[in-house]
Coordinates of C-alpha atoms and ligand atoms in Angstrom, one line a residue:
X8 CA -0.8 -7.8 -71.3
X9 CA -3.8 -9.0 -73.6
X10 CA -5.8 -6.5 -75.6
X11 CA -8.7 -6.7 -77.8
X12 CA -8.6 -4.6 -80.8
X13 CA -10.1 -3.0 -84.0
X14 CA -8.3 -0.9 -86.3
X15 CA -8.0 2.7 -85.0
X16 CA -8.9 3.7 -81.4
X17 CA -6.8 0.6 -79.9
X18 CA -3.8 0.8 -82.1
X19 CA -3.5 4.5 -81.0
X20 CA -3.2 3.0 -77.4
X21 CA -0.9 0.4 -78.6
X22 CA 1.4 3.0 -80.1
X23 CA 1.8 4.4 -76.6
X24 CA 1.9 0.9 -74.9
X25 CA 4.8 -0.3 -77.0
X26 CA 6.9 2.6 -75.3
X27 CA 5.7 1.8 -71.6
X28 CA 6.1 -2.0 -71.6
X29 CA 8.3 -4.4 -73.4
X30 CA 6.7 -4.9 -76.9
X31 CA 6.9 -8.8 -76.5
X32 CA 4.9 -8.7 -73.3
X33 CA 1.8 -7.5 -75.6
X34 CA -0.8 -9.7 -77.4
X35 CA -3.4 -8.3 -79.4
X36 CA -6.6 -10.0 -80.5
X37 CA -8.0 -8.5 -83.4
X38 CA -11.1 -8.3 -85.1
X39 CA -11.3 -9.8 -88.9
X40 CA -14.9 -9.2 -89.5
X41 CA -14.1 -6.2 -91.8
X42 CA -11.6 -8.4 -93.9
X43 CA -12.5 -8.2 -97.7
X44 CA -10.9 -9.9 -100.7
X45 CA -9.9 -6.8 -103.0
X46 CA -8.4 -7.6 -106.5
X47 CA -7.6 -11.2 -105.8
X48 CA -5.9 -10.6 -102.3
X49 CA -7.2 -10.7 -98.8
X50 CA -7.2 -7.2 -97.3
X51 CA -7.3 -7.3 -93.3
X52 CA -7.6 -3.6 -92.3
X53 CA -7.4 -4.2 -88.5
X54 CA -4.6 -6.8 -88.5
X55 CA -2.8 -4.3 -90.6
X56 CA -3.1 -1.3 -88.8
X57 CA -1.9 -3.3 -85.6
X58 CA 1.2 -4.5 -87.4
X59 CA 2.0 -1.3 -89.1
X60 CA 1.6 0.5 -85.8
X61 CA 4.1 -2.0 -84.0
X62 CA 6.4 -1.7 -87.1
X63 CA 6.5 2.1 -86.8
X64 CA 4.9 2.4 -90.6
X65 CA 1.5 3.2 -89.8
X66 CA 0.0 6.3 -91.9
X67 CA -1.0 8.4 -88.6
X68 CA -3.0 10.7 -90.4
X69 CA -5.7 8.3 -91.8
X70 CA -4.9 5.3 -89.1
X71 CA -4.9 3.0 -92.1
X72 CA -2.1 2.1 -94.7
X73 CA 1.5 2.7 -94.8
X74 CA 2.9 6.3 -94.3
X75 CA 4.2 8.0 -97.7
X76 CA 2.8 5.0 -99.7
X77 CA 2.3 5.4 -103.3
X78 CA -0.9 4.4 -105.1
X79 CA 0.4 3.7 -108.7
X80 CA -1.3 0.2 -109.2
X81 CA -4.5 1.3 -107.9
X82 CA -4.4 4.4 -110.4
X83 CA -3.3 2.3 -113.1
X84 CA -6.2 -0.2 -112.7
X85 CA -8.5 2.7 -112.6
X86 CA -7.2 4.0 -115.9
X87 CA -7.7 0.3 -117.2
X88 CA -11.5 0.7 -116.2
X89 CA -11.3 -1.3 -112.9
X90 CA -12.2 0.4 -109.7
X91 CA -11.0 -1.0 -106.6
X92 CA -13.4 -1.0 -103.7
X93 CA -10.7 0.0 -101.4
X94 CA -7.7 2.2 -102.3
X95 CA -4.8 0.0 -101.8
X96 CA -1.2 1.8 -101.6
X97 CA 1.7 0.0 -103.3
X98 CA 3.4 -1.0 -100.4
X99 CA 0.3 -2.2 -98.2
X100 CA -0.7 -4.2 -101.2
X101 CA 2.7 -6.2 -101.0
X102 CA 1.5 -7.2 -97.5
X103 CA -1.9 -8.4 -99.1
X104 CA 0.0 -10.2 -101.8
X105 CA 2.2 -12.0 -99.4
X106 CA -0.6 -12.9 -96.9
X107 CA -2.9 -14.1 -99.9
X108 CA -0.1 -16.2 -101.5
X109 CA 0.5 -17.9 -97.9
X110 CA -3.3 -18.6 -97.6
X111 CA -3.5 -19.9 -101.0
X112 CA -0.8 -22.4 -100.3
X113 CA -2.5 -23.6 -97.1
X114 CA -1.4 -21.4 -94.3
X115 CA -4.0 -20.2 -91.8
X116 CA -4.6 -16.4 -91.4
X117 CA -2.9 -16.8 -87.8
X118 CA 0.1 -18.5 -89.4
X119 CA 0.2 -16.0 -92.2
X120 CA 0.1 -13.0 -89.8
X121 CA 2.9 -14.5 -87.9
X122 CA 5.0 -14.5 -91.0
X123 CA 4.0 -10.9 -91.6
X124 CA 4.9 -10.0 -88.0
X125 CA 8.5 -11.7 -88.3
X126 CA 8.9 -9.8 -91.7
X127 CA 7.9 -6.5 -90.4
X128 CA 9.9 -7.2 -87.1
X129 CA 6.9 -6.9 -84.7
X130 CA 7.7 -8.4 -81.4
X131 CA 4.1 -8.3 -80.1
X132 CA 2.0 -11.2 -80.6
X133 CA -0.8 -10.3 -83.0
X134 CA -3.6 -13.0 -83.1
X135 CA -6.5 -13.0 -85.7
X136 CA -9.6 -13.6 -83.6
X137 CA -10.4 -16.6 -86.0
X138 CA -9.1 -18.3 -88.9
X139 CA -12.5 -18.8 -90.5
X140 CA -14.2 -16.0 -92.9
X141 CA -16.7 -13.7 -91.0
X142 CA -18.0 -10.8 -92.8
X143 CA -19.8 -7.6 -91.1
X144 CA -22.7 -6.7 -93.1
X145 CA -24.8 -3.5 -92.8
X146 CA -28.5 -3.7 -93.4
X147 CA -29.6 -0.3 -95.2
X148 CA -32.9 0.7 -96.8
X149 CA -30.7 0.4 -100.0
X150 CA -29.9 -3.4 -99.3
X151 CA -27.4 -5.3 -97.2
X152 CA -23.8 -4.5 -97.9
X153 CA -20.4 -5.2 -96.8
X154 CA -19.0 -3.0 -93.8
X155 CA -16.2 -1.7 -96.4
X156 CA -19.0 -0.9 -99.0
X157 CA -21.1 0.9 -96.5
X158 CA -17.9 2.8 -94.9
X159 CA -15.9 3.6 -98.3
X160 CA -18.3 3.5 -101.3
X161 CA -21.4 4.8 -99.5
X162 CA -19.2 7.0 -96.9
X163 CA -21.0 5.6 -94.0
X164 CA -24.2 7.6 -95.0
X165 CA -27.1 5.3 -95.4
X166 CA -29.5 4.6 -92.6
X167 CA -28.5 1.5 -90.5
X168 CA -31.4 -0.9 -89.8
X169 CA -29.4 -3.8 -88.6
X170 CA -25.7 -5.1 -88.4
X171 CA -25.2 -9.0 -89.1
X172 CA -22.0 -11.0 -89.1
X173 CA -21.9 -13.7 -91.9
X174 CA -20.1 -16.5 -90.9
X175 CA -19.8 -15.7 -87.3
X176 CA -21.9 -18.8 -85.9
X177 CA -19.7 -21.2 -87.6
X178 CA -16.7 -19.4 -86.9
X179 CA -14.2 -20.6 -84.1
X180 CA -11.7 -18.6 -82.0
X181 CA -8.3 -19.9 -83.0
X182 CA -6.4 -22.3 -80.5
X183 CA -3.8 -19.5 -80.0
X184 CA -6.6 -17.0 -78.8
X185 CA -8.3 -19.5 -76.4
X186 CA -4.9 -20.3 -75.0
X187 CA -3.7 -16.8 -74.3
X188 CA -6.9 -15.8 -72.9
X189 CA -6.6 -18.6 -70.5
X190 CA -3.1 -17.4 -69.5
X191 CA -3.8 -14.2 -67.8
X192 CA -6.1 -12.7 -65.2
X193 CA -6.7 -9.3 -66.7
X194 CA -7.8 -8.6 -70.2
X195 CA -8.1 -5.1 -71.7
X196 CA -10.7 -4.0 -74.3
X197 CA -9.4 -1.0 -76.1
X198 CA -11.3 2.0 -77.2
X199 CA -12.7 0.4 -80.2
X200 CA -16.1 0.4 -82.0
X201 CA -18.1 -2.1 -79.5
X202 CA -20.5 -3.2 -82.3
X203 CA -18.1 -3.8 -85.4
X204 CA -14.6 -4.2 -83.8
X205 CA -15.3 -5.7 -80.5
X206 CA -18.7 -7.2 -81.2
X207 CA -17.6 -10.1 -83.7
X208 CA -14.6 -11.0 -81.0
X209 CA -17.4 -11.3 -78.3
X210 CA -19.6 -13.4 -80.8
X211 CA -17.1 -16.2 -81.1
X212 CA -18.1 -19.4 -79.1
X213 CA -16.4 -19.4 -75.9
X214 CA -15.2 -16.0 -75.6
X215 CA -17.5 -14.3 -73.2
X216 CA -17.4 -17.2 -70.7
X217 CA -13.8 -16.8 -70.5
X218 CA -14.1 -12.9 -70.0
X219 CA -16.7 -13.6 -67.3
X220 CA -13.9 -15.2 -65.3
X221 CA -11.5 -12.3 -65.8
X222 CA -10.9 -8.8 -64.6
X223 CA -12.0 -6.9 -67.6
X224 CA -10.9 -3.3 -68.2
X225 CA -12.4 -1.4 -71.3
X226 CA -11.6 2.1 -72.4
X227 CA -14.8 4.0 -73.9
X228 CA -14.4 5.0 -77.5
X229 CA -17.3 7.6 -76.9
X230 CA -17.1 10.9 -75.0
X231 CA -20.3 12.5 -74.2
X232 CA -22.8 11.2 -76.9
X233 CA -20.3 11.0 -79.6
X234 CA -17.5 8.6 -80.6
X235 CA -14.0 10.4 -81.4
X236 CA -14.3 9.1 -84.8
X237 CA -15.9 6.6 -87.2
X238 CA -19.6 5.1 -87.2
X239 CA -19.5 3.8 -83.9
X240 CA -22.5 6.0 -82.7
X241 CA -24.6 5.4 -85.8
X242 CA -24.2 1.6 -85.2
X243 CA -24.9 1.5 -81.6
X244 CA -28.1 3.6 -82.1
X245 CA -29.0 1.3 -84.7
X246 CA -28.8 -1.9 -82.6
X247 CA -30.5 -0.3 -79.6
X248 CA -27.8 1.1 -77.5
X249 CA -27.6 4.6 -76.1
X250 CA -24.7 6.5 -77.7
X251 CA -22.6 7.1 -74.6
X252 CA -20.2 5.4 -72.1
X253 CA -23.1 3.9 -70.3
X254 CA -24.0 2.4 -73.7
X255 CA -20.6 1.2 -74.0
X256 CA -20.7 -0.5 -70.6
X257 CA -24.0 -2.0 -71.8
X258 CA -22.6 -3.8 -74.7
X259 CA -20.0 -5.2 -72.2
X260 CA -22.4 -5.8 -69.2
X261 CA -22.1 -9.6 -69.3
X262 CA -18.4 -9.3 -68.0
X263 CA -17.1 -5.9 -67.7
X264 CA -15.2 -4.7 -64.3
X265 CA -13.9 -1.2 -64.9
X266 CA -14.7 1.3 -67.6
X267 CA -12.1 4.0 -68.4
X268 CA -14.1 7.1 -69.3
X269 CA -12.6 10.5 -70.8
X270 CA -12.3 13.1 -68.0
X271 CA -14.6 15.4 -70.2
X272 CA -17.3 12.6 -69.7
X273 CA -19.8 13.0 -66.8
X274 CA -21.2 9.5 -67.2
X275 CA -22.1 7.5 -63.9
X276 CA -22.6 3.9 -64.2
X277 CA -24.4 1.7 -61.7
X278 CA -22.9 -1.7 -62.4
X279 CA -19.2 -1.1 -63.1
X280 CA -16.3 0.7 -61.7
X281 CA -15.5 3.9 -63.7
X282 CA -12.5 5.6 -63.6
X283 CA -11.6 8.7 -65.4
X284 CA -8.7 10.2 -67.3
X285 CA -7.8 11.8 -70.5
X286 CA -8.6 9.3 -73.3
X287 CA -8.1 11.3 -76.4
X288 CA -4.8 10.3 -78.2
X289 CA -3.9 12.7 -80.9
X290 CA -0.3 12.7 -80.1
X291 CA 2.3 10.0 -79.2
X292 CA 2.7 11.8 -75.7
X293 CA -1.0 11.2 -75.1
X294 CA -0.9 7.6 -76.1
X295 CA 2.0 6.9 -73.7
X296 CA 0.0 8.6 -70.9
X297 CA -3.2 6.6 -71.5
X298 CA -1.0 3.5 -71.9
X299 CA 0.7 4.2 -68.4
X300 CA -2.7 4.9 -66.7
X301 CA -4.0 1.5 -68.0
X302 CA -0.8 -0.3 -67.0
X303 CA -1.0 1.1 -63.5
X304 CA -4.7 -0.1 -63.3
X305 CA -3.7 -3.6 -64.5
X306 CA -1.0 -3.9 -61.7
X307 CA 1.3 -5.0 -64.5
Ligands
GDP4 P1 -12.0 0.7 -86.7 O1 -11.8 -0.9 -86.9 O2 -11.4 1.7 -87.7 O3 -13.5 1.0 -86.5 O4 -11.3 1.2 -85.3 P2 -11.5 0.8 -83.9 O5 -12.9 0.1 -83.6 O6 -10.5 0.3 -83.3 O7 -11.7 2.3 -83.5 C1 -12.7 3.0 -83.8 C2 -13.2 3.6 -82.5 O8 -12.2 4.3 -81.8 C3 -14.2 4.7 -82.7 O9 -15.4 4.4 -82.0 C4 -13.5 6.2 -81.9 O10 -14.5 6.8 -81.2 C5 -12.4 5.3 -81.1 N1 -11.2 6.3 -81.0 C6 -10.4 7.0 -82.2 N2 -9.7 7.5 -81.5 C7 -9.9 7.6 -80.1 C8 -9.3 8.4 -79.1 O11 -8.1 9.0 -79.3 N3 -9.7 8.2 -77.9 C9 -10.8 7.2 -77.6 N4 -11.1 7.2 -76.3 N5 -11.3 6.7 -78.5 C10 -10.9 6.8 -79.8
FO1_5 N1 -10.7 3.6 -95.7 C1 -11.6 4.6 -96.8 O1 -12.1 5.5 -96.1 N2 -11.2 4.6 -98.2 C2 -10.1 3.7 -98.5 O2 -10.0 3.7 -99.7 C3 -9.6 2.7 -97.7 C4 -8.7 1.7 -98.2 C5 -8.0 1.1 -97.2 C6 -7.2 0.1 -97.6 C7 -6.5 -0.9 -96.9 C8 -6.9 -0.8 -95.4 O3 -6.4 -1.7 -94.5 C9 -7.8 0.0 -95.0 C10 -8.5 1.1 -95.8 N3 -9.2 1.8 -95.4 C11 -9.9 2.8 -96.2 C12 -9.7 1.9 -93.8 C13 -11.0 1.0 -93.6 O4 -12.1 1.1 -94.7 C14 -11.8 1.0 -92.5 O5 -11.4 2.4 -91.8 C15 -11.5 0.0 -91.4 O6 -11.9 -1.2 -92.0 C16 -12.4 0.2 -90.1 O7 -11.4 -0.3 -89.3

């Protein structure tokens, strides 16, 4: 089963899915446009949440970082007068150090991720969308800033005028991504931010034409007129989409076949089939139940 993912909503579904089908049957294509070099190391928030979720390490209170991690290095740096833009846990930092060492010695991000998978005992295939650098930039009245600076330092508060993906036009999807996408008839788009998590994957050359030939099932991250969490609503509005499941369907209009919408949501869509179920995953049981529903839809 192939799933496109960001770093919060879809990993909650993956937490359930790995209990419903064999983990080695799962392939996740992950957004890399929120990656950032911090203190000399490459942090890949979405890849790491996916890896930590499969490895059973994810901090499920925040949906980033490792459970029970410590922050001694981050705090020591602060005492020295250096304020890191992302609060990196000590164990989490080890992931970034290892990944960056591999990348500096010539590994691609795909190869480095494969090494991390194997070190963490992750059996699912975790594929970065590209090996090329792409950066989500948020245009605000205070200037253009990296997504992480908008979200962490500015707490997601500035008005959003536009969203840009620096490097996306020149970036190529990896051969692994292209090959895996060609190998299956059904593709799942998890309940992720359609603008900043799925948008960059769709923006890579060649991805949309492949999806147009597939049966695409997406799960809406919006219930009523609000996202379950995060800045998806603000970003959708800024780009001109309605903040609703209908707006999500519009983001995917070029290829969407089925939209899975929460049962509390009364949306109806003219151009895609809507199926309803409970999509809120606050517990493992809810993640498993939504995963079972998706597996049945795909005739896995
Ligand atoms: P990001 O990389 O952290 O932005 O993570 P994602 O893009 O993967 O996930 C963010 C989106 O997940 C937000 O738009 C949320 O509304 C959505 N989300 C989070 N938890 C849930 C949930 O339990 N159910 C649904 N349907 N959506 C969720
Ligand atoms: N989010 C925060 O709100 N504050 C942080 O200090 C922070 C640090 C951080 C470190 C590693 C990592 O992988 C993710 C981290 N996040 C942090 C989450 C991240 O900013 C975003 O939630 C994702 O990029 C959105 O997917």
